Amino acid sequence: MLKRSDDKYLRNCSRVEPIDESNNYDDDDDDDERSDEVNRFPDRNSGWHMDKLEELRNTASGSSDDEQEPRSIRYVQETLERIDENRLVYRAEGNANIVLSLSDNKHVLRMRKSTVENREGKVDTNVDLRRFVKYSQVIASQFSACYVPTPKLAHMNTCNLQAFNERLRCFRPVMRLEKEIRELDGILYPDVAFLPKWLYPARLRSLSQVSKISPLTHNYQTYCVEIKPKQGWLGKPVRVLQAVKGLIGAPQNNFKILKNGKIVYDEKHEKSVFTRILREMFPRDGRTKDERNTIFMNLIKEILLKDFNTNDEHSDRKLINIRKDRKKKDKNQLHERACTPANHQFLPKSCALRQILDVQLLVKSTIPRIEPSKLAKSSLDPFSYIDDMYEKYAACKENEVVYDAHSDTTWPTFDIAYLSEEEKYQLGATALDCSIMITFRRLSGDRVEEDSLNEAARNHIVTIEGMKFLVNVTITDLDPKSHKHYVKYVEQIAASAEAYREFISKLRR
């Protein structure tokens, strides 16, 4: 059954337009206007706030007569964009999706997969794309706008889908070949493996010039590091360094390096490849392998903790070294450290890592209050909760209630007090499995190049060991989870607790 927001939403999605090459990036003026809107906090009456809170918490499927009446709600216009198969190049894939990059180096198309045996054109476990776009608006409201790209619905034009799948096979991992693309609709994103156009010097902002960027012109390549941030990153900055070091040594599916849009290091590569990449990243500087490793890890740490609202390009960051402590750990101290709650208040409130962790912690805070029976009711339609969440989000947006009155954070956010415990859990579950894309390019040291950067771009400069890097951070993989996530997560917690008890008991023998 369609909800009151769906009718207008589907009409908006029915438009078919080509990609607008001239509007892929916001102008500086647009950013300033959006910034002004953010600073205008809505006037809220406390009594109305409590009434509205209770009303939205009780929102179900819109079954009452009042709920069926159409309302005027401001929607983000969505258009279906058509993309020819010849413009698509294989980039990467996970368990549920294949990522294809467009030949213009400005977009990626994420297509859903299904098992090869199931060629009916339907995917059993993935969320409907229209719901996905709705959910993306809700989850994006929990982060600063600069971190979350806006997804668009897209359609791939092909006369023979099976032939297209065959063309991709030679680029895909053997272990992933049991699934293939069976639907032509997908989600279009900006290609965050490259820096956005507005971060380039003014003289290089035309589309033709940006597309011709070469190492001869700029001396340094564009790199993008993809990581999966876990709650274990809480604590002191050195723990961030230790986490990055652990990912480098055992990337699995949690650490990748891209160079000019191509994957050059992941779990399939030898460690020697990573060493060679660092030599290319920091060429002819006379540093040892260990020194390059330390600089790289500190650079990633600084970007993760960067507040992009401030300009600290002249603040040369000092390196933090991870000491190799070969002494035997005291067993009691080991247990005490493991059981002591980590304090993440050192994290700048506007940095990407802090914002992700704040959403991830919704899982921990809601688990004791979740009613599993409510989650079980959604087994027939695992993503039906998105409709209710979007209804509440749209209603609050209609009344300009887009800030959490009880939060001390500084970024715009949909007031999660309007959500049920189960809905809050779903937001946290999404954040647990998200990715951070860290894109950077070393500046050549040319004063003319630096002077041509606009004021907003200067906020994206990180200086470390005398080297300046132009950096950007994007939060991706913000996919909704089904009701099964709760069951699996609780089982994982129980298994982890049991493994920890066994480990401690062996230490004490």
Short mmCIF file of C-alpha atoms in Angstrom, two decimals:
data_model
loop_
_atom_site.label_atom_id
_atom_site.label_comp_id
_atom_site.label_asym_id
_atom_site.label_seq_id
_atom_site.Cartn_x
_atom_site.Cartn_y
_atom_site.Cartn_z
CA MET A 1 0.00 0.00 0.00
CA LEU A 2 1.37 3.38 -0.98
CA LYS A 3 1.70 5.97 1.75
CA ARG A 4 0.68 9.56 1.31
CA SER A 5 4.22 10.61 0.43
CA ASP A 6 4.68 7.88 -2.20
CA ASP A 7 2.26 9.19 -4.81
CA LYS A 8 4.06 12.49 -5.28
CA TYR A 9 7.43 10.81 -4.81
CA LEU A 10 6.81 8.33 -7.64
CA ARG A 11 5.58 11.10 -9.93
CA ASN A 12 8.85 12.94 -9.31
CA CYS A 13 10.84 9.80 -10.05
CA SER A 14 9.03 9.25 -13.35
CA ARG A 15 10.87 12.09 -15.06
CA VAL A 16 13.67 10.93 -17.35
CA GLU A 17 16.52 13.35 -17.95
CA PRO A 18 20.15 13.02 -19.07
CA ILE A 19 22.97 13.78 -16.67
CA ASP A 20 23.43 17.51 -16.38
CA GLU A 21 27.16 17.88 -16.83
CA SER A 22 27.12 21.53 -15.77
CA ASN A 23 25.46 20.99 -12.41
CA ASN A 24 27.36 18.12 -10.89
CA TYR A 25 29.05 20.33 -8.35
CA ASP A 26 27.69 23.11 -6.20
CA ASP A 27 28.97 26.63 -6.68
CA ASP A 28 30.47 28.44 -3.75
CA ASP A 29 27.45 30.74 -3.61
CA ASP A 30 25.13 27.76 -3.17
CA ASP A 31 27.24 26.50 -0.32
CA ASP A 32 27.03 29.89 1.38
CA GLU A 33 23.25 29.98 1.05
CA ARG A 34 22.90 26.51 2.49
CA SER A 35 25.19 27.53 5.31
CA ASP A 36 22.95 30.49 6.10
CA GLU A 37 19.90 28.24 6.22
CA VAL A 38 21.65 25.93 8.64
CA ASN A 39 22.26 28.79 11.04
CA ARG A 40 18.59 29.77 11.20
CA PHE A 41 17.37 27.60 14.05
CA PRO A 42 13.60 27.05 14.02
CA ASP A 43 11.48 28.66 16.67
CA ARG A 44 9.91 25.81 18.61
CA ASN A 45 7.23 25.89 21.23
CA SER A 46 7.97 23.31 23.91
CA GLY A 47 4.34 22.24 24.26
CA TRP A 48 3.93 21.77 20.54
CA HIS A 49 7.23 19.88 20.49
CA MET A 50 6.02 17.28 22.99
CA ASP A 51 2.66 16.86 21.23
CA LYS A 52 4.38 16.41 17.89
CA LEU A 53 6.88 13.99 19.38
CA GLU A 54 4.11 11.75 20.71
CA GLU A 55 2.19 11.96 17.44
CA LEU A 56 5.17 10.95 15.31
CA ARG A 57 6.22 8.14 17.62
CA ASN A 58 2.78 6.61 17.20
CA THR A 59 2.79 6.97 13.41
CA ALA A 60 2.12 3.58 11.86
CA SER A 61 1.08 2.95 8.28
CA GLY A 62 -1.27 5.87 7.82
CA SER A 63 -4.44 3.84 8.31
CA SER A 64 -6.64 6.57 9.78
CA ASP A 65 -8.80 8.87 7.67
CA ASP A 66 -6.75 11.88 8.70
CA GLU A 67 -3.56 10.15 7.66
CA GLN A 68 -4.93 9.51 4.17
CA GLU A 69 -5.41 13.19 3.38
CA PRO A 70 -2.67 14.61 1.15
CA ARG A 71 -0.35 17.19 2.66
CA SER A 72 2.00 19.73 1.16
CA ILE A 73 5.50 18.51 2.01
CA ARG A 74 8.72 19.84 0.45
CA TYR A 75 10.47 17.02 -1.41
CA VAL A 76 13.87 16.77 -3.00
CA GLN A 77 13.31 16.41 -6.74
CA GLU A 78 14.53 13.05 -8.05
CA THR A 79 15.06 12.29 -11.74
CA LEU A 80 15.79 8.99 -13.45
CA GLU A 81 18.98 9.35 -15.47
CA ARG A 82 19.80 7.06 -18.37
CA ILE A 83 23.35 5.78 -18.88
CA ASP A 84 24.63 3.86 -21.90
CA GLU A 85 26.46 0.61 -21.11
CA ASN A 86 29.45 1.67 -23.21
CA ARG A 87 30.22 4.43 -20.69
CA LEU A 88 30.59 1.96 -17.82
CA VAL A 89 33.81 0.38 -16.53
CA TYR A 90 34.09 -2.19 -13.74
CA ARG A 91 35.38 -0.68 -10.46
CA ALA A 92 34.65 -3.03 -7.54
CA GLU A 93 31.93 -5.06 -5.84
CA GLY A 94 30.66 -6.40 -2.55
CA ASN A 95 28.21 -9.13 -1.66
CA ALA A 96 25.12 -7.27 -2.86
CA ASN A 97 26.27 -4.67 -5.40
CA ILE A 98 28.62 -4.09 -8.32
CA VAL A 99 30.17 -0.63 -8.64
CA LEU A 100 30.76 0.66 -12.17
CA SER A 101 32.61 3.88 -12.92
CA LEU A 102 31.54 6.18 -15.71
CA SER A 103 34.08 7.12 -18.34
CA ASP A 104 33.76 10.80 -17.38
CA ASN A 105 35.54 10.06 -14.05
CA LYS A 106 32.88 11.98 -12.16
CA HIS A 107 30.29 9.36 -11.27
CA VAL A 108 29.92 5.73 -10.22
CA LEU A 109 26.85 3.57 -10.76
CA ARG A 110 25.99 0.97 -8.14
CA MET A 111 23.99 -1.95 -9.53
CA ARG A 112 22.36 -4.68 -7.46
CA LYS A 113 23.20 -8.36 -7.95
CA SER A 114 21.24 -11.58 -7.72
CA THR A 115 22.25 -15.23 -8.02
CA VAL A 116 22.93 -16.48 -11.53
CA GLU A 117 20.24 -19.16 -11.12
CA ASN A 118 17.64 -16.48 -10.37
CA ARG A 119 17.24 -14.68 -13.67
CA GLU A 120 13.74 -13.43 -13.13
CA GLY A 121 14.96 -9.86 -12.74
CA LYS A 122 14.27 -9.70 -9.00
CA VAL A 123 16.63 -9.54 -6.05
CA ASP A 124 15.36 -11.24 -2.92
CA THR A 125 17.17 -9.41 -0.16
CA ASN A 126 17.79 -5.86 -1.38
CA VAL A 127 15.77 -2.77 -0.62
CA ASP A 128 13.59 -1.19 -3.29
CA LEU A 129 15.54 1.66 -4.89
CA ARG A 130 12.84 4.25 -4.24
CA ARG A 131 12.92 3.31 -0.57
CA PHE A 132 16.71 3.46 -0.69
CA VAL A 133 16.64 7.08 -1.85
CA LYS A 134 14.13 7.91 0.89
CA TYR A 135 16.30 6.25 3.52
CA SER A 136 19.38 8.05 2.25
CA GLN A 137 17.72 11.36 3.09
CA VAL A 138 16.95 10.23 6.64
CA ILE A 139 20.42 8.82 7.39
CA ALA A 140 22.16 11.77 5.71
CA SER A 141 20.46 14.10 8.17
CA GLN A 142 22.66 12.62 10.91
CA PHE A 143 25.86 13.89 9.26
CA SER A 144 27.24 17.16 7.98
CA ALA A 145 26.13 17.72 4.40
CA CYS A 146 29.74 17.81 3.18
CA TYR A 147 30.25 14.15 4.13
CA VAL A 148 27.28 12.50 2.42
CA PRO A 149 26.72 12.61 -1.37
CA THR A 150 23.20 12.74 -2.73
CA PRO A 151 22.22 9.54 -4.59
CA LYS A 152 20.21 9.62 -7.81
CA LEU A 153 18.11 6.95 -9.46
CA ALA A 154 19.61 5.81 -12.76
CA HIS A 155 18.82 3.35 -15.55
CA MET A 156 21.39 1.49 -17.63
CA ASN A 157 20.62 1.30 -21.35
CA THR A 158 21.65 -2.04 -22.82
CA CYS A 159 20.27 -4.18 -25.60
CA ASN A 160 21.70 -7.40 -24.12
CA LEU A 161 22.13 -7.62 -20.35
CA GLN A 162 23.59 -11.12 -20.49
CA ALA A 163 26.30 -9.99 -22.90
CA PHE A 164 27.08 -7.07 -20.58
CA ASN A 165 27.49 -9.49 -17.64
CA GLU A 166 29.81 -11.64 -19.72
CA ARG A 167 31.92 -8.58 -20.55
CA LEU A 168 32.38 -7.89 -16.83
CA ARG A 169 33.34 -11.45 -15.85
CA CYS A 170 37.04 -11.12 -16.68
CA PHE A 171 37.37 -8.18 -14.25
CA ARG A 172 35.46 -9.73 -11.35
CA PRO A 173 36.80 -11.88 -8.47
CA VAL A 174 36.12 -15.58 -9.01
CA MET A 175 34.45 -15.88 -5.61
CA ARG A 176 31.83 -13.29 -6.66
CA LEU A 177 30.76 -14.89 -9.95
CA GLU A 178 27.77 -16.70 -8.46
CA LYS A 179 25.89 -13.40 -8.68
CA GLU A 180 25.37 -10.99 -11.55
CA ILE A 181 23.39 -7.90 -12.55
CA ARG A 182 19.74 -8.74 -13.23
CA GLU A 183 18.13 -5.31 -12.96
CA LEU A 184 18.79 -2.26 -15.09
CA ASP A 185 18.01 0.34 -12.44
CA GLY A 186 20.74 1.48 -10.05
CA ILE A 187 22.00 4.31 -7.88
CA LEU A 188 24.26 7.05 -9.24
CA TYR A 189 26.85 8.75 -7.00
CA PRO A 190 29.65 11.26 -7.48
CA ASP A 191 32.96 9.44 -7.90
CA VAL A 192 34.64 10.27 -4.60
CA ALA A 193 37.87 8.57 -5.68
CA PHE A 194 38.61 12.01 -7.13
CA LEU A 195 38.54 15.39 -5.45
CA PRO A 196 35.41 17.42 -6.25
CA LYS A 197 35.79 20.07 -8.92
CA TRP A 198 35.37 23.00 -6.53
CA LEU A 199 38.53 21.95 -4.66
CA TYR A 200 40.71 22.54 -7.71
CA PRO A 201 42.45 25.86 -8.34
CA ALA A 202 40.23 28.37 -10.14
CA ARG A 203 42.19 28.14 -13.39
CA LEU A 204 41.54 24.39 -13.61
CA ARG A 205 37.81 24.27 -12.97
CA SER A 206 36.51 23.90 -16.50
CA LEU A 207 35.36 20.36 -17.25
CA SER A 208 37.87 19.94 -20.07
CA GLN A 209 40.80 20.97 -17.88
CA VAL A 210 39.81 18.81 -14.88
CA SER A 211 39.47 15.75 -17.10
CA LYS A 212 43.01 16.26 -18.41
CA ILE A 213 44.74 16.32 -15.03
CA SER A 214 48.11 14.59 -15.37
CA PRO A 215 51.10 13.95 -13.13
CA LEU A 216 53.21 16.16 -15.41
CA THR A 217 50.95 19.12 -14.68
CA HIS A 218 50.41 18.57 -10.97
CA ASN A 219 53.44 16.46 -9.97
CA TYR A 220 51.33 14.34 -7.62
CA GLN A 221 48.57 11.79 -8.16
CA THR A 222 45.16 11.64 -6.51
CA TYR A 223 44.79 8.86 -3.94
CA CYS A 224 41.70 7.59 -2.17
CA VAL A 225 41.81 5.36 0.92
CA GLU A 226 38.67 3.39 1.78
CA ILE A 227 38.31 2.16 5.35
CA LYS A 228 35.62 0.60 7.51
CA PRO A 229 35.54 2.49 10.84
CA LYS A 230 34.69 0.33 13.85
CA GLN A 231 33.78 1.28 17.41
CA GLY A 232 37.22 0.10 18.50
CA TRP A 233 38.54 3.37 17.07
CA LEU A 234 37.27 5.16 20.18
CA GLY A 235 39.78 6.55 22.63
CA LYS A 236 43.04 8.39 22.08
CA PRO A 237 44.51 9.42 18.69
CA VAL A 238 47.09 6.65 19.01
CA ARG A 239 44.24 4.12 18.81
CA VAL A 240 43.30 5.55 15.43
CA LEU A 241 46.90 5.01 14.33
CA GLN A 242 46.87 1.46 15.67
CA ALA A 243 43.62 0.75 13.83
CA VAL A 244 45.03 2.06 10.54
CA LYS A 245 48.19 0.00 11.04
CA GLY A 246 46.09 -3.11 11.65
CA LEU A 247 44.07 -2.51 8.48
CA ILE A 248 47.23 -2.10 6.40
CA GLY A 249 48.61 -5.39 7.67
CA ALA A 250 45.34 -7.30 7.23
CA PRO A 251 43.12 -5.35 4.79
CA GLN A 252 40.48 -8.07 4.30
CA ASN A 253 37.57 -6.04 2.91
CA ASN A 254 38.13 -3.10 5.27
CA PHE A 255 41.01 -1.24 3.62
CA LYS A 256 41.69 -0.25 0.01
CA ILE A 257 43.84 2.30 -1.77
CA LEU A 258 42.84 3.77 -5.11
CA LYS A 259 45.16 5.76 -7.35
CA ASN A 260 43.48 8.00 -9.92
CA GLY A 261 40.29 5.97 -9.56
CA LYS A 262 41.87 2.51 -9.86
CA ILE A 263 42.33 0.06 -6.98
CA VAL A 264 46.06 -0.46 -6.38
CA TYR A 265 46.05 -2.09 -2.94
CA ASP A 266 43.61 -4.36 -1.10
CA GLU A 267 43.54 -7.84 0.44
CA LYS A 268 44.61 -9.42 -2.86
CA HIS A 269 47.93 -7.55 -3.00
CA GLU A 270 51.23 -8.31 -1.31
CA LYS A 271 52.53 -5.95 1.39
CA SER A 272 55.38 -5.01 -0.96
CA VAL A 273 52.81 -3.29 -3.19
CA PHE A 274 51.86 -1.00 -0.31
CA THR A 275 55.52 -0.11 0.21
CA ARG A 276 55.87 0.78 -3.47
CA ILE A 277 52.74 2.97 -3.30
CA LEU A 278 54.22 4.94 -0.41
CA ARG A 279 57.41 5.53 -2.41
CA GLU A 280 55.27 6.99 -5.19
CA MET A 281 53.24 9.00 -2.70
CA PHE A 282 56.34 10.50 -1.04
CA PRO A 283 58.96 10.48 -3.82
CA ARG A 284 62.59 11.55 -3.53
CA ASP A 285 62.31 12.67 0.07
CA GLY A 286 65.12 10.58 1.55
CA ARG A 287 62.82 8.95 4.11
CA THR A 288 63.00 5.32 5.17
CA LYS A 289 60.18 2.80 4.73
CA ASP A 290 59.17 3.08 8.39
CA GLU A 291 59.14 6.88 8.21
CA ARG A 292 56.85 6.81 5.16
CA ASN A 293 54.55 4.39 6.98
CA THR A 294 54.39 6.72 9.97
CA ILE A 295 53.65 9.77 7.80
CA PHE A 296 50.91 7.93 5.90
CA MET A 297 49.18 6.70 9.07
CA ASN A 298 49.39 10.15 10.65
CA LEU A 299 47.98 11.73 7.49
CA ILE A 300 44.96 9.40 7.59
CA LYS A 301 44.51 10.14 11.30
CA GLU A 302 44.61 13.91 10.75
CA ILE A 303 42.07 13.72 7.93
CA LEU A 304 39.71 11.58 10.01
CA LEU A 305 39.91 14.12 12.85
CA LYS A 306 39.78 17.18 10.57
CA ASP A 307 37.17 19.87 11.19
CA PHE A 308 36.40 21.18 7.71
CA ASN A 309 34.83 24.32 9.14
CA THR A 310 38.26 25.66 10.13
CA ASN A 311 41.39 26.69 8.24
CA ASP A 312 44.54 25.22 9.75
CA GLU A 313 46.69 24.95 6.63
CA HIS A 314 49.57 26.66 8.45
CA SER A 315 49.40 24.28 11.42
CA ASP A 316 52.10 21.70 10.72
CA ARG A 317 50.97 18.50 12.44
CA LYS A 318 53.50 16.58 14.48
CA LEU A 319 53.95 12.87 13.95
CA ILE A 320 52.80 10.36 16.54
CA ASN A 321 54.83 7.16 16.62
CA ILE A 322 53.48 3.80 17.72
CA ARG A 323 55.92 2.36 20.20
CA LYS A 324 56.71 -1.32 19.93
CA ASP A 325 56.10 -2.54 23.46
CA ARG A 326 57.60 -6.02 23.64
CA LYS A 327 57.13 -6.35 27.39
CA LYS A 328 54.70 -8.97 28.63
CA LYS A 329 51.37 -7.36 29.42
CA ASP A 330 50.10 -7.55 33.00
CA LYS A 331 47.03 -9.82 32.93
CA ASN A 332 45.02 -7.71 35.35
CA GLN A 333 45.80 -4.51 33.44
CA LEU A 334 44.79 -6.21 30.20
CA HIS A 335 41.38 -7.09 31.63
CA GLU A 336 40.93 -3.64 33.19
CA ARG A 337 41.78 -1.88 29.92
CA ALA A 338 39.42 -4.09 27.93
CA CYS A 339 36.50 -3.49 30.30
CA THR A 340 36.98 0.26 30.76
CA PRO A 341 34.52 2.28 28.62
CA ALA A 342 36.37 4.30 26.00
CA ASN A 343 35.96 8.05 26.00
CA HIS A 344 35.56 9.55 22.54
CA GLN A 345 35.09 13.13 23.70
CA PHE A 346 38.55 14.01 22.38
CA LEU A 347 37.15 13.77 18.85
CA PRO A 348 36.25 17.13 17.26
CA LYS A 349 32.46 17.31 17.03
CA SER A 350 32.50 18.14 13.33
CA CYS A 351 34.97 15.48 12.20
CA ALA A 352 33.70 12.52 10.19
CA LEU A 353 34.89 9.92 12.70
CA ARG A 354 33.02 11.54 15.60
CA GLN A 355 29.79 11.82 13.63
CA ILE A 356 29.95 8.19 12.54
CA LEU A 357 30.66 6.98 16.07
CA ASP A 358 27.76 8.99 17.48
CA VAL A 359 25.37 7.19 15.11
CA GLN A 360 27.03 3.80 15.69
CA LEU A 361 26.45 4.16 19.43
CA LEU A 362 22.69 4.22 18.80
CA VAL A 363 22.96 0.42 18.54
CA LYS A 364 24.43 0.12 22.01
CA SER A 365 21.94 2.52 23.59
CA THR A 366 18.82 0.97 22.02
CA ILE A 367 19.49 -2.78 22.32
CA PRO A 368 18.27 -3.01 25.96
CA ARG A 369 14.97 -1.32 25.02
CA ILE A 370 14.22 -3.00 21.70
CA GLU A 371 11.22 -5.31 21.44
CA PRO A 372 12.27 -8.19 19.13
CA SER A 373 8.62 -8.92 18.40
CA LYS A 374 8.29 -5.57 16.63
CA LEU A 375 11.24 -6.39 14.42
CA ALA A 376 9.86 -9.86 13.69
CA LYS A 377 6.63 -8.35 12.36
CA SER A 378 8.56 -6.91 9.43
CA SER A 379 9.81 -10.29 8.20
CA LEU A 380 7.41 -10.28 5.23
CA ASP A 381 8.56 -6.81 4.20
CA PRO A 382 12.03 -6.34 5.75
CA PHE A 383 12.34 -2.69 4.73
CA SER A 384 8.84 -1.47 5.50
CA TYR A 385 10.23 0.52 8.43
CA ILE A 386 11.76 2.95 5.93
CA ASP A 387 8.30 4.22 4.98
CA ASP A 388 7.49 5.11 8.59
CA MET A 389 10.88 6.72 9.15
CA TYR A 390 10.53 8.81 6.03
CA GLU A 391 7.02 9.87 7.04
CA LYS A 392 8.38 11.22 10.33
CA TYR A 393 11.34 12.84 8.62
CA ALA A 394 9.11 14.50 6.03
CA ALA A 395 6.65 15.68 8.68
CA CYS A 396 9.45 17.24 10.71
CA LYS A 397 10.91 18.81 7.60
CA GLU A 398 7.50 20.26 6.79
CA ASN A 399 7.45 21.92 10.21
CA GLU A 400 11.15 22.86 9.97
CA VAL A 401 12.04 20.62 12.90
CA VAL A 402 15.44 19.53 11.64
CA TYR A 403 17.55 20.02 14.74
CA ASP A 404 17.90 17.86 17.82
CA ALA A 405 17.12 20.14 20.76
CA HIS A 406 18.83 17.73 23.16
CA SER A 407 22.08 17.39 21.22
CA ASP A 408 25.31 19.28 21.77
CA THR A 409 26.56 18.55 18.27
CA THR A 410 27.09 21.27 15.72
CA TRP A 411 25.82 19.73 12.49
CA PRO A 412 22.22 19.69 11.18
CA THR A 413 20.33 16.58 12.21
CA PHE A 414 16.83 15.20 12.10
CA ASP A 415 15.62 14.96 15.70
CA ILE A 416 15.90 11.22 16.40
CA ALA A 417 13.71 11.67 19.48
CA TYR A 418 10.81 11.29 17.04
CA LEU A 419 11.93 7.76 16.15
CA SER A 420 11.12 4.52 17.93
CA GLU A 421 13.91 2.50 19.56
CA GLU A 422 13.78 0.02 16.69
CA GLU A 423 14.17 2.82 14.13
CA LYS A 424 17.10 4.33 16.02
CA TYR A 425 18.72 0.90 16.04
CA GLN A 426 18.41 0.69 12.24
CA LEU A 427 20.28 4.00 11.85
CA GLY A 428 23.05 2.71 14.12
CA ALA A 429 23.21 -0.59 12.25
CA THR A 430 23.74 1.29 9.00
CA ALA A 431 26.60 3.30 10.51
CA LEU A 432 28.27 0.12 11.80
CA ASP A 433 28.78 -1.05 8.22
CA CYS A 434 29.53 2.26 6.50
CA SER A 435 32.78 3.20 4.75
CA ILE A 436 34.90 6.33 4.84
CA MET A 437 36.49 7.46 1.57
CA ILE A 438 39.55 9.63 2.24
CA THR A 439 40.64 11.42 -0.94
CA PHE A 440 43.82 13.47 -1.07
CA ARG A 441 46.42 14.95 -3.39
CA ARG A 442 49.72 16.47 -2.34
CA LEU A 443 50.13 20.11 -3.34
CA SER A 444 53.19 20.85 -5.43
CA GLY A 445 54.29 23.77 -3.27
CA ASP A 446 53.55 26.23 -6.07
CA ARG A 447 52.43 29.43 -4.34
CA VAL A 448 50.36 30.44 -7.38
CA GLU A 449 48.42 27.17 -7.17
CA GLU A 450 47.69 27.62 -3.47
CA ASP A 451 46.69 31.28 -3.88
CA SER A 452 44.14 30.32 -6.54
CA LEU A 453 42.24 28.09 -4.08
CA ASN A 454 39.03 29.61 -2.74
CA GLU A 455 38.43 30.10 0.98
CA ALA A 456 36.33 26.94 1.34
CA ALA A 457 39.03 24.85 -0.35
CA ARG A 458 41.65 26.18 2.07
CA ASN A 459 39.67 24.50 4.87
CA HIS A 460 40.51 21.23 3.13
CA ILE A 461 44.29 21.57 3.46
CA VAL A 462 46.18 19.35 5.91
CA THR A 463 49.85 20.10 6.58
CA ILE A 464 52.09 17.39 7.97
CA GLU A 465 55.91 17.31 8.11
CA GLY A 466 56.02 20.41 5.89
CA MET A 467 53.92 18.75 3.16
CA LYS A 468 50.52 20.16 2.23
CA PHE A 469 47.67 17.93 1.08
CA LEU A 470 44.31 18.87 -0.40
CA VAL A 471 41.89 16.41 1.22
CA ASN A 472 38.23 15.41 1.23
CA VAL A 473 36.17 12.91 3.24
CA THR A 474 33.01 11.11 2.15
CA ILE A 475 30.84 8.67 4.10
CA THR A 476 29.48 5.89 1.86
CA ASP A 477 27.72 2.51 2.06
CA LEU A 478 24.90 3.97 4.17
CA ASP A 479 22.59 1.11 3.27
CA PRO A 480 19.46 0.21 5.27
CA LYS A 481 19.56 -3.11 7.11
CA SER A 482 16.79 -5.68 7.37
CA HIS A 483 15.29 -7.00 10.63
CA LYS A 484 17.80 -9.90 10.48
CA HIS A 485 20.64 -7.57 11.43
CA TYR A 486 19.47 -7.39 15.05
CA VAL A 487 19.47 -11.17 15.48
CA LYS A 488 22.91 -11.56 13.91
CA TYR A 489 24.37 -8.69 15.91
CA VAL A 490 23.13 -10.05 19.24
CA GLU A 491 24.57 -13.47 18.33
CA GLN A 492 27.92 -11.86 17.49
CA ILE A 493 28.00 -10.03 20.82
CA ALA A 494 27.30 -13.27 22.69
CA ALA A 495 30.00 -15.12 20.73
CA SER A 496 32.51 -12.31 21.34
CA ALA A 497 31.78 -12.29 25.07
CA GLU A 498 32.28 -16.05 25.26
CA ALA A 499 35.55 -15.86 23.30
CA TYR A 500 36.78 -13.08 25.59
CA ARG A 501 36.00 -15.09 28.73
CA GLU A 502 37.90 -18.08 27.32
CA PHE A 503 40.86 -15.86 26.43
CA ILE A 504 41.05 -14.32 29.92
CA SER A 505 40.68 -17.71 31.63
CA LYS A 506 43.64 -19.07 29.63
CA LEU A 507 45.77 -16.07 30.61
CA ARG A 508 45.08 -16.67 34.29
CA ARG A 509 46.03 -20.33 34.28
#
